[in-house]
CSV table of N, CA, C and O in Angstrom, one decimal:
chain,number,residue,atom,x,y,z
A,1,MET,N,-3.5,-29.8,-4.9
A,1,MET,CA,-3.1,-28.5,-5.3
A,1,MET,C,-3.6,-27.4,-4.3
A,1,MET,O,-4.8,-27.4,-4.0
A,2,ALA,N,-2.7,-26.6,-3.8
A,2,ALA,CA,-3.1,-25.7,-2.8
A,2,ALA,C,-3.7,-24.4,-3.4
A,2,ALA,O,-3.4,-24.1,-4.6
A,3,SER,N,-4.6,-23.8,-2.7
A,3,SER,CA,-5.2,-22.6,-3.3
A,3,SER,C,-4.2,-21.4,-3.3
A,3,SER,O,-3.2,-21.4,-2.7
A,4,ALA,N,-4.7,-20.3,-3.9
A,4,ALA,CA,-3.8,-19.1,-4.0
A,4,ALA,C,-3.6,-18.5,-2.7
A,4,ALA,O,-2.6,-18.0,-2.3
A,5,PHE,N,-4.7,-18.5,-1.8
A,5,PHE,CA,-4.6,-18.0,-0.5
A,5,PHE,C,-3.6,-18.7,0.3
A,5,PHE,O,-2.8,-18.1,1.1
A,6,THR,N,-3.5,-20.0,0.2
A,6,THR,CA,-2.6,-20.9,0.9
A,6,THR,C,-1.2,-20.5,0.6
A,6,THR,O,-0.3,-20.4,1.5
A,7,HIS,N,-0.9,-20.3,-0.7
A,7,HIS,CA,0.4,-19.9,-1.1
A,7,HIS,C,0.8,-18.5,-0.5
A,7,HIS,O,2.0,-18.4,-0.1
A,8,PHE,N,-0.1,-17.6,-0.5
A,8,PHE,CA,0.2,-16.3,0.1
A,8,PHE,C,0.4,-16.4,1.6
A,8,PHE,O,1.3,-15.8,2.2
A,9,ALA,N,-0.4,-17.2,2.3
A,9,ALA,CA,-0.2,-17.4,3.7
A,9,ALA,C,1.1,-18.1,4.0
A,9,ALA,O,1.8,-17.7,5.0
A,10,ARG,N,1.5,-19.0,3.2
A,10,ARG,CA,2.8,-19.6,3.4
A,10,ARG,C,4.0,-18.6,3.2
A,10,ARG,O,5.0,-18.6,3.9
A,11,ALA,N,3.8,-17.7,2.2
A,11,ALA,CA,4.8,-16.7,1.9
A,11,ALA,C,4.9,-15.7,3.1
A,11,ALA,O,6.0,-15.3,3.5
A,12,CYS,N,3.8,-15.4,3.7
A,12,CYS,CA,3.8,-14.5,4.9
A,12,CYS,C,4.4,-15.2,6.1
A,12,CYS,O,5.1,-14.5,6.9
A,13,ALA,N,4.1,-16.5,6.2
A,13,ALA,CA,4.7,-17.2,7.3
A,13,ALA,C,6.3,-17.3,7.2
A,13,ALA,O,7.0,-17.1,8.1
A,14,VAL,N,6.7,-17.5,6.0
A,14,VAL,CA,8.2,-17.5,5.7
A,14,VAL,C,8.8,-16.1,6.0
A,14,VAL,O,9.8,-16.0,6.6
A,15,SER,N,8.0,-15.1,5.6
A,15,SER,CA,8.5,-13.7,5.9
A,15,SER,C,8.6,-13.5,7.4
A,15,SER,O,9.5,-12.9,7.9
A,16,ALA,N,7.6,-14.0,8.2
A,16,ALA,CA,7.6,-13.8,9.6
A,16,ALA,C,8.8,-14.6,10.3
A,16,ALA,O,9.5,-14.1,11.1
A,17,ILE,N,9.0,-15.8,9.8
A,17,ILE,CA,10.1,-16.6,10.3
A,17,ILE,C,11.5,-15.9,10.0
A,17,ILE,O,12.4,-15.9,10.9
A,18,THR,N,11.6,-15.4,8.8
A,18,THR,CA,12.8,-14.7,8.4
A,18,THR,C,13.0,-13.5,9.3
A,18,THR,O,14.1,-13.2,9.7
A,19,ALA,N,12.0,-12.7,9.5
A,19,ALA,CA,12.1,-11.5,10.4
A,19,ALA,C,12.4,-11.9,11.8
A,19,ALA,O,13.2,-11.2,12.4
A,20,ILE,N,11.9,-12.9,12.3
A,20,ILE,CA,12.2,-13.4,13.7
A,20,ILE,C,13.7,-13.8,13.8
A,20,ILE,O,14.4,-13.4,14.7
A,21,ALA,N,14.2,-14.5,12.7
A,21,ALA,CA,15.6,-14.9,12.7
A,21,ALA,C,16.5,-13.6,12.6
A,21,ALA,O,17.5,-13.6,13.2
A,22,ALA,N,16.0,-12.6,11.8
A,22,ALA,CA,16.8,-11.4,11.7
A,22,ALA,C,16.8,-10.7,13.0
A,22,ALA,O,17.8,-10.0,13.4
A,23,TRP,N,15.7,-10.7,13.7
A,23,TRP,CA,15.6,-10.0,15.0
A,23,TRP,C,16.6,-10.7,16.0
A,23,TRP,O,17.3,-10.0,16.7
A,24,TRP,N,16.7,-12.0,16.0
A,24,TRP,CA,17.6,-12.7,16.8
A,24,TRP,C,19.0,-12.5,16.4
A,24,TRP,O,19.9,-12.3,17.3
A,25,TYR,N,19.3,-12.5,15.1
A,25,TYR,CA,20.7,-12.3,14.7
A,25,TYR,C,21.2,-10.9,14.8
A,25,TYR,O,22.3,-10.6,15.3
A,26,LEU,N,20.4,-9.9,14.4
A,26,LEU,CA,20.8,-8.5,14.4
A,26,LEU,C,20.5,-7.8,15.8
A,26,LEU,O,21.0,-6.7,16.0
A,27,GLU,N,19.6,-8.4,16.6
A,27,GLU,CA,19.2,-7.8,17.9
A,27,GLU,C,18.6,-6.4,17.7
A,27,GLU,O,18.9,-5.5,18.5
A,28,SER,N,17.8,-6.3,16.6
A,28,SER,CA,17.2,-5.0,16.4
A,28,SER,C,15.7,-5.3,15.9
A,28,SER,O,15.5,-5.8,14.8
A,29,LEU,N,14.8,-4.9,16.8
A,29,LEU,CA,13.4,-5.2,16.4
A,29,LEU,C,12.9,-4.3,15.3
A,29,LEU,O,12.1,-4.7,14.4
A,30,LEU,N,13.5,-3.1,15.2
A,30,LEU,CA,13.1,-2.2,14.1
A,30,LEU,C,13.5,-2.7,12.8
A,30,LEU,O,12.7,-2.8,11.8
A,31,GLN,N,14.8,-3.2,12.7
A,31,GLN,CA,15.2,-3.8,11.4
A,31,GLN,C,14.4,-5.1,11.0
A,31,GLN,O,14.1,-5.3,9.9
A,32,ALA,N,14.1,-5.9,12.0
A,32,ALA,CA,13.3,-7.1,11.8
A,32,ALA,C,11.9,-6.7,11.3
A,32,ALA,O,11.4,-7.3,10.4
A,33,THR,N,11.3,-5.7,11.9
A,33,THR,CA,10.0,-5.2,11.4
A,33,THR,C,10.0,-4.7,10.0
A,33,THR,O,9.1,-5.0,9.2
A,34,LEU,N,11.0,-3.9,9.7
A,34,LEU,CA,11.2,-3.4,8.3
A,34,LEU,C,11.4,-4.5,7.3
A,34,LEU,O,10.9,-4.5,6.2
A,35,LEU,N,12.2,-5.5,7.7
A,35,LEU,CA,12.4,-6.7,6.9
A,35,LEU,C,11.1,-7.4,6.6
A,35,LEU,O,10.8,-7.8,5.5
A,36,PHE,N,10.3,-7.6,7.7
A,36,PHE,CA,9.0,-8.3,7.6
A,36,PHE,C,8.1,-7.5,6.7
A,36,PHE,O,7.4,-8.1,5.8
A,37,ALA,N,8.0,-6.2,6.8
A,37,ALA,CA,7.2,-5.4,6.0
A,37,ALA,C,7.6,-5.4,4.5
A,37,ALA,O,6.8,-5.6,3.6
A,38,ALA,N,8.9,-5.4,4.3
A,38,ALA,CA,9.4,-5.5,2.9
A,38,ALA,C,9.1,-6.9,2.3
A,38,ALA,O,8.7,-6.9,1.1
A,39,LEU,N,9.4,-7.9,3.0
A,39,LEU,CA,9.1,-9.3,2.5
A,39,LEU,C,7.7,-9.5,2.2
A,39,LEU,O,7.3,-10.2,1.2
A,40,THR,N,6.8,-9.1,3.1
A,40,THR,CA,5.4,-9.2,2.9
A,40,THR,C,4.9,-8.4,1.7
A,40,THR,O,4.0,-8.9,1.0
A,41,THR,N,5.4,-7.2,1.6
A,41,THR,CA,5.0,-6.4,0.4
A,41,THR,C,5.4,-7.0,-0.9
A,41,THR,O,4.7,-7.1,-1.9
A,42,ILE,N,6.6,-7.6,-0.9
A,42,ILE,CA,7.1,-8.3,-2.1
A,42,ILE,C,6.3,-9.5,-2.4
A,42,ILE,O,5.9,-9.8,-3.5
A,43,SER,N,6.0,-10.3,-1.3
A,43,SER,CA,5.1,-11.5,-1.5
A,43,SER,C,3.7,-11.1,-2.0
A,43,SER,O,3.2,-11.8,-2.9
A,44,ALA,N,3.1,-10.0,-1.5
A,44,ALA,CA,1.8,-9.6,-1.9
A,44,ALA,C,1.9,-9.1,-3.4
A,44,ALA,O,0.9,-9.4,-4.1
A,45,SER,N,2.9,-8.4,-3.7
A,45,SER,CA,3.1,-7.9,-5.1
A,45,SER,C,3.2,-9.1,-6.1
A,45,SER,O,2.5,-9.1,-7.1
A,46,ILE,N,4.0,-10.1,-5.7
A,46,ILE,CA,4.2,-11.2,-6.6
A,46,ILE,C,2.9,-12.0,-6.7
A,46,ILE,O,2.5,-12.4,-7.8
A,47,TRP,N,2.2,-12.2,-5.6
A,47,TRP,CA,0.9,-12.9,-5.6
A,47,TRP,C,-0.1,-12.1,-6.5
A,47,TRP,O,-0.9,-12.7,-7.2
A,48,GLY,N,-0.2,-10.8,-6.3
A,48,GLY,CA,-1.1,-10.0,-7.1
A,48,GLY,C,-0.8,-10.0,-8.6
A,48,GLY,O,-1.8,-10.1,-9.4
A,49,ILE,N,0.4,-10.1,-8.9
A,49,ILE,CA,0.8,-10.1,-10.4
A,49,ILE,C,0.4,-11.5,-10.9
A,49,ILE,O,-0.1,-11.6,-12.1
A,50,THR,N,0.7,-12.5,-10.2
A,50,THR,CA,0.5,-13.9,-10.7
A,50,THR,C,-1.0,-14.2,-10.8
A,50,THR,O,-1.4,-15.0,-11.6
A,51,HIS,N,-1.8,-13.6,-9.9
A,51,HIS,CA,-3.3,-13.9,-9.9
A,51,HIS,C,-4.0,-12.6,-10.3
A,51,HIS,O,-5.1,-12.3,-9.7
A,52,TRP,N,-3.6,-11.9,-11.3
A,52,TRP,CA,-4.2,-10.6,-11.7
A,52,TRP,C,-5.6,-10.7,-12.1
A,52,TRP,O,-6.5,-9.9,-11.8
A,53,GLN,N,-5.9,-11.8,-12.9
A,53,GLN,CA,-7.3,-11.9,-13.4
A,53,GLN,C,-8.3,-12.1,-12.2
A,53,GLN,O,-9.4,-11.4,-12.2
A,54,GLN,N,-8.0,-13.0,-11.3
A,54,GLN,CA,-8.9,-13.1,-10.1
A,54,GLN,C,-9.0,-11.9,-9.3
A,54,GLN,O,-10.0,-11.5,-8.8
A,55,LEU,N,-7.8,-11.2,-9.1
A,55,LEU,CA,-7.8,-10.0,-8.3
A,55,LEU,C,-8.6,-8.9,-8.9
A,55,LEU,O,-9.3,-8.2,-8.2
A,56,SER,N,-8.4,-8.7,-10.2
A,56,SER,CA,-9.1,-7.6,-10.9
A,56,SER,C,-10.6,-7.8,-10.9
A,56,SER,O,-11.4,-6.9,-10.8
A,57,SER,N,-11.0,-9.1,-11.1
A,57,SER,CA,-12.5,-9.3,-11.1
A,57,SER,C,-13.1,-9.2,-9.7
A,57,SER,O,-14.2,-8.8,-9.5
A,58,ALA,N,-12.3,-9.7,-8.7
A,58,ALA,CA,-12.8,-9.6,-7.3
A,58,ALA,C,-12.9,-8.1,-6.8
A,58,ALA,O,-13.9,-7.8,-6.1
A,59,LEU,N,-12.0,-7.3,-7.2
A,59,LEU,CA,-12.0,-5.9,-6.8
A,59,LEU,C,-12.7,-5.0,-7.8
A,59,LEU,O,-12.8,-3.8,-7.6
A,60,ASP,N,-13.2,-5.5,-8.9
A,60,ASP,CA,-13.9,-4.8,-10.0
A,60,ASP,C,-12.9,-3.6,-10.4
A,60,ASP,O,-13.3,-2.5,-10.5
A,61,ALA,N,-11.7,-4.0,-10.7
A,61,ALA,CA,-10.7,-3.0,-11.0
A,61,ALA,C,-10.7,-2.7,-12.5
A,61,ALA,O,-10.3,-3.4,-13.3
A,62,THR,N,-11.2,-1.5,-12.8
A,62,THR,CA,-11.3,-1.0,-14.1
A,62,THR,C,-10.0,-0.1,-14.3
A,62,THR,O,-9.4,0.3,-13.3
A,63,PRO,N,-9.6,0.2,-15.5
A,63,PRO,CA,-8.4,1.0,-15.7
A,63,PRO,C,-8.6,2.4,-15.1
A,63,PRO,O,-7.6,3.0,-14.6
A,64,LEU,N,-9.8,2.9,-15.1
A,64,LEU,CA,-10.1,4.2,-14.5
A,64,LEU,C,-9.9,4.2,-13.0
A,64,LEU,O,-9.3,5.1,-12.4
A,65,ARG,N,-10.3,3.1,-12.3
A,65,ARG,CA,-10.1,3.0,-10.9
A,65,ARG,C,-8.6,2.9,-10.6
A,65,ARG,O,-8.1,3.5,-9.6
A,66,ILE,N,-7.9,2.1,-11.3
A,66,ILE,CA,-6.5,1.9,-11.1
A,66,ILE,C,-5.8,3.3,-11.3
A,66,ILE,O,-4.9,3.7,-10.5
A,67,LEU,N,-6.2,4.0,-12.3
A,67,LEU,CA,-5.6,5.4,-12.5
A,67,LEU,C,-5.9,6.3,-11.4
A,67,LEU,O,-5.0,7.1,-10.9
A,68,SER,N,-7.1,6.3,-10.9
A,68,SER,CA,-7.5,7.2,-9.8
A,68,SER,C,-6.7,6.8,-8.5
A,68,SER,O,-6.3,7.7,-7.8
A,69,TRP,N,-6.5,5.6,-8.2
A,69,TRP,CA,-5.7,5.2,-7.1
A,69,TRP,C,-4.2,5.6,-7.2
A,69,TRP,O,-3.6,6.0,-6.3
A,70,ALA,N,-3.7,5.4,-8.5
A,70,ALA,CA,-2.3,5.9,-8.7
A,70,ALA,C,-2.2,7.4,-8.5
A,70,ALA,O,-1.2,7.8,-7.9
A,71,VAL,N,-3.2,8.1,-9.0
A,71,VAL,CA,-3.2,9.6,-8.8
A,71,VAL,C,-3.3,9.9,-7.3
A,71,VAL,O,-2.6,10.8,-6.8
A,72,PHE,N,-4.1,9.2,-6.5
A,72,PHE,CA,-4.2,9.4,-5.1
A,72,PHE,C,-2.9,9.2,-4.4
A,72,PHE,O,-2.5,10.0,-3.6
A,73,VAL,N,-2.3,8.1,-4.7
A,73,VAL,CA,-1.0,7.8,-4.0
A,73,VAL,C,0.1,8.7,-4.4
A,73,VAL,O,0.8,9.3,-3.5
A,74,SER,N,0.2,9.1,-5.7
A,74,SER,CA,1.2,10.0,-6.1
A,74,SER,C,1.0,11.4,-5.6
A,74,SER,O,1.9,12.1,-5.2
A,75,SER,N,-0.3,11.8,-5.5
A,75,SER,CA,-0.5,13.2,-4.9
A,75,SER,C,-0.2,13.2,-3.4
A,75,SER,O,0.2,14.2,-2.9
A,76,CYS,N,-0.5,12.1,-2.7
A,76,CYS,CA,-0.2,12.1,-1.3
A,76,CYS,C,1.3,12.1,-1.1
A,76,CYS,O,1.8,12.9,-0.2
A,77,VAL,N,2.1,11.4,-1.9
A,77,VAL,CA,3.6,11.5,-1.9
A,77,VAL,C,4.0,12.9,-2.2
A,77,VAL,O,5.0,13.4,-1.6
A,78,GLY,N,3.4,13.5,-3.3
A,78,GLY,CA,3.8,14.8,-3.7
A,78,GLY,C,3.6,15.9,-2.6
A,78,GLY,O,4.4,16.7,-2.4
A,79,PHE,N,2.4,15.8,-2.0
A,79,PHE,CA,2.1,16.7,-0.9
A,79,PHE,C,3.1,16.5,0.3
A,79,PHE,O,3.5,17.5,0.9
A,80,THR,N,3.4,15.3,0.6
A,80,THR,CA,4.4,15.0,1.6
A,80,THR,C,5.8,15.7,1.3
A,80,THR,O,6.4,16.3,2.1
A,81,PHE,N,6.2,15.5,0.0
A,81,PHE,CA,7.4,16.2,-0.4
A,81,PHE,C,7.3,17.7,-0.3
A,81,PHE,O,8.2,18.4,0.1
A,82,LEU,N,6.2,18.2,-0.8
A,82,LEU,CA,6.0,19.7,-0.7
A,82,LEU,C,6.0,20.2,0.7
A,82,LEU,O,6.6,21.2,1.0
A,83,PHE,N,5.3,19.5,1.6
A,83,PHE,CA,5.3,19.9,3.0
A,83,PHE,C,6.7,19.8,3.6
A,83,PHE,O,7.1,20.6,4.5
A,84,GLY,N,7.5,18.8,3.1
A,84,GLY,CA,8.9,18.7,3.6
A,84,GLY,C,9.7,19.9,3.1
A,84,GLY,O,10.6,20.4,3.8
A,85,LEU,N,9.4,20.5,1.9
A,85,LEU,CA,10.1,21.6,1.4
A,85,LEU,C,9.8,22.9,2.3
A,85,LEU,O,10.7,23.8,2.3
A,86,ILE,N,8.7,22.9,2.9
A,86,ILE,CA,8.4,24.1,3.7
A,86,ILE,C,8.6,23.8,5.2
A,86,ILE,O,8.0,24.5,6.0
A,87,SER,N,9.4,22.8,5.5
A,87,SER,CA,9.9,22.5,6.8
A,87,SER,C,8.8,22.0,7.8
A,87,SER,O,8.9,22.2,9.0
A,88,VAL,N,7.8,21.3,7.2
A,88,VAL,CA,6.9,20.6,8.1
A,88,VAL,C,7.6,19.2,8.5
A,88,VAL,O,8.1,18.5,7.6
A,89,PRO,N,7.6,18.9,9.8
A,89,PRO,CA,8.1,17.6,10.1
A,89,PRO,C,7.5,16.4,9.4
A,89,PRO,O,6.3,16.5,9.0
A,90,ILE,N,8.2,15.3,9.2
A,90,ILE,CA,7.8,14.2,8.3
A,90,ILE,C,6.5,13.6,8.8
A,90,ILE,O,5.6,13.2,8.0
A,91,GLY,N,6.4,13.3,10.1
A,91,GLY,CA,5.2,12.7,10.7
A,91,GLY,C,3.9,13.5,10.4
A,91,GLY,O,2.9,13.0,9.8
A,92,PRO,N,3.9,14.7,10.9
A,92,PRO,CA,2.7,15.6,10.6
A,92,PRO,C,2.5,15.9,9.1
A,92,PRO,O,1.4,16.0,8.7
A,93,GLY,N,3.6,15.9,8.4
A,93,GLY,CA,3.6,16.1,7.0
A,93,GLY,C,2.8,15.0,6.2
A,93,GLY,O,2.0,15.2,5.4
A,94,ILE,N,3.1,13.8,6.6
A,94,ILE,CA,2.4,12.6,6.1
A,94,ILE,C,0.9,12.7,6.4
A,94,ILE,O,0.0,12.5,5.6
A,95,GLY,N,0.6,12.9,7.7
A,95,GLY,CA,-0.8,13.0,8.1
A,95,GLY,C,-1.5,14.2,7.4
A,95,GLY,O,-2.6,14.0,7.0
A,96,LEU,N,-0.9,15.3,7.3
A,96,LEU,CA,-1.5,16.5,6.6
A,96,LEU,C,-1.7,16.2,5.2
A,96,LEU,O,-2.8,16.5,4.6
A,97,SER,N,-0.7,15.6,4.5
A,97,SER,CA,-0.9,15.3,3.1
A,97,SER,C,-2.0,14.2,2.9
A,97,SER,O,-2.7,14.3,1.9
A,98,LEU,N,-2.1,13.3,3.8
A,98,LEU,CA,-3.2,12.3,3.7
A,98,LEU,C,-4.6,13.0,3.8
A,98,LEU,O,-5.5,12.7,3.1
A,99,VAL,N,-4.7,13.9,4.8
A,99,VAL,CA,-5.9,14.6,5.0
A,99,VAL,C,-6.3,15.5,3.8
A,99,VAL,O,-7.4,15.5,3.4
A,100,VAL,N,-5.3,16.2,3.3
A,100,VAL,CA,-5.6,17.1,2.1
A,100,VAL,C,-6.0,16.2,0.9
A,100,VAL,O,-6.9,16.6,0.2
A,101,THR,N,-5.3,15.1,0.7
A,101,THR,CA,-5.6,14.3,-0.5
A,101,THR,C,-6.9,13.6,-0.3
A,101,THR,O,-7.7,13.5,-1.3
A,102,LEU,N,-7.3,13.2,0.9
A,102,LEU,CA,-8.6,12.6,1.1
A,102,LEU,C,-9.7,13.6,0.9
A,102,LEU,O,-10.8,13.3,0.4
A,103,TYR,N,-9.5,14.9,1.4
A,103,TYR,CA,-10.4,15.9,1.1
A,103,TYR,C,-10.6,16.2,-0.4
A,103,TYR,O,-11.8,16.3,-0.8
A,104,LEU,N,-9.5,16.3,-1.1
A,104,LEU,CA,-9.7,16.5,-2.5
A,104,LEU,C,-10.4,15.3,-3.2
A,104,LEU,O,-11.2,15.5,-4.1
A,105,TRP,N,-10.0,14.1,-2.8
A,105,TRP,CA,-10.7,12.9,-3.3
A,105,TRP,C,-12.2,13.0,-3.1
A,105,TRP,O,-13.0,12.7,-4.0
A,106,TRP,N,-12.6,13.3,-1.8
A,106,TRP,CA,-14.0,13.3,-1.5
A,106,TRP,C,-14.7,14.4,-2.2
A,106,TRP,O,-15.8,14.2,-2.7
A,107,SER,N,-14.1,15.6,-2.3
A,107,SER,CA,-14.8,16.7,-3.0
A,107,SER,C,-14.9,16.4,-4.5
A,107,SER,O,-16.0,16.7,-5.1
A,108,TYR,N,-13.9,15.8,-5.1
A,108,TYR,CA,-14.0,15.4,-6.5
A,108,TYR,C,-15.1,14.4,-6.8
A,108,TYR,O,-16.0,14.5,-7.7
A,109,TYR,N,-15.2,13.3,-6.0
A,109,TYR,CA,-16.2,12.3,-6.2
A,109,TYR,C,-17.6,12.7,-5.7
A,109,TYR,O,-18.5,12.1,-6.2
A,110,SER,N,-17.7,13.7,-4.8
A,110,SER,CA,-19.0,14.1,-4.5
A,110,SER,C,-19.6,15.1,-5.5
A,110,SER,O,-20.8,15.2,-5.6
A,111,LEU,N,-18.7,15.8,-6.2
A,111,LEU,CA,-19.2,16.7,-7.2
A,111,LEU,C,-19.3,16.1,-8.6
A,111,LEU,O,-20.0,16.6,-9.4
A,112,GLU,N,-18.5,15.1,-8.9
A,112,GLU,CA,-18.5,14.4,-10.2
A,112,GLU,C,-19.7,13.5,-10.3
A,112,GLU,O,-19.8,12.6,-9.5
A,113,PRO,N,-20.5,13.6,-11.4
A,113,PRO,CA,-21.7,12.8,-11.5
A,113,PRO,C,-21.3,11.3,-11.8
A,113,PRO,O,-22.0,10.4,-11.4
A,114,ALA,N,-20.2,11.1,-12.6
A,114,ALA,CA,-19.8,9.7,-13.0
A,114,ALA,C,-18.8,9.2,-12.0
A,114,ALA,O,-17.8,9.9,-11.7
A,115,ARG,N,-19.0,8.0,-11.5
A,115,ARG,CA,-18.0,7.4,-10.6
A,115,ARG,C,-17.1,6.5,-11.4
A,115,ARG,O,-17.4,5.9,-12.4
A,116,ALA,N,-15.8,6.4,-10.9
A,116,ALA,CA,-14.8,5.6,-11.5
A,116,ALA,C,-15.1,4.1,-11.3
A,116,ALA,O,-15.7,3.7,-10.4
């Protein structure tokens, strides 16, 4: 019986082979890279869902930590959307939203006595 890591490594290898085949067939490195990223993300999501108990115990994932990460990601996306509304280009908008969100995250956790 193969370990969980072996299954994930095989899924990533299949994703890489599929992306290389797409690169050869479509003659577009960008599309092959995006396909590889999508397939690897899907493989990691499926692996994480099927091995949730091991993953949550290894990461010490409490419901409060999961909520704080969800808030972090959603606020970063929200800031990116807000910066897009005020005509900030997408690249600097993502960087600026990440910096602002990280600053808010740091200030909250440095001032809050209880950690998540």
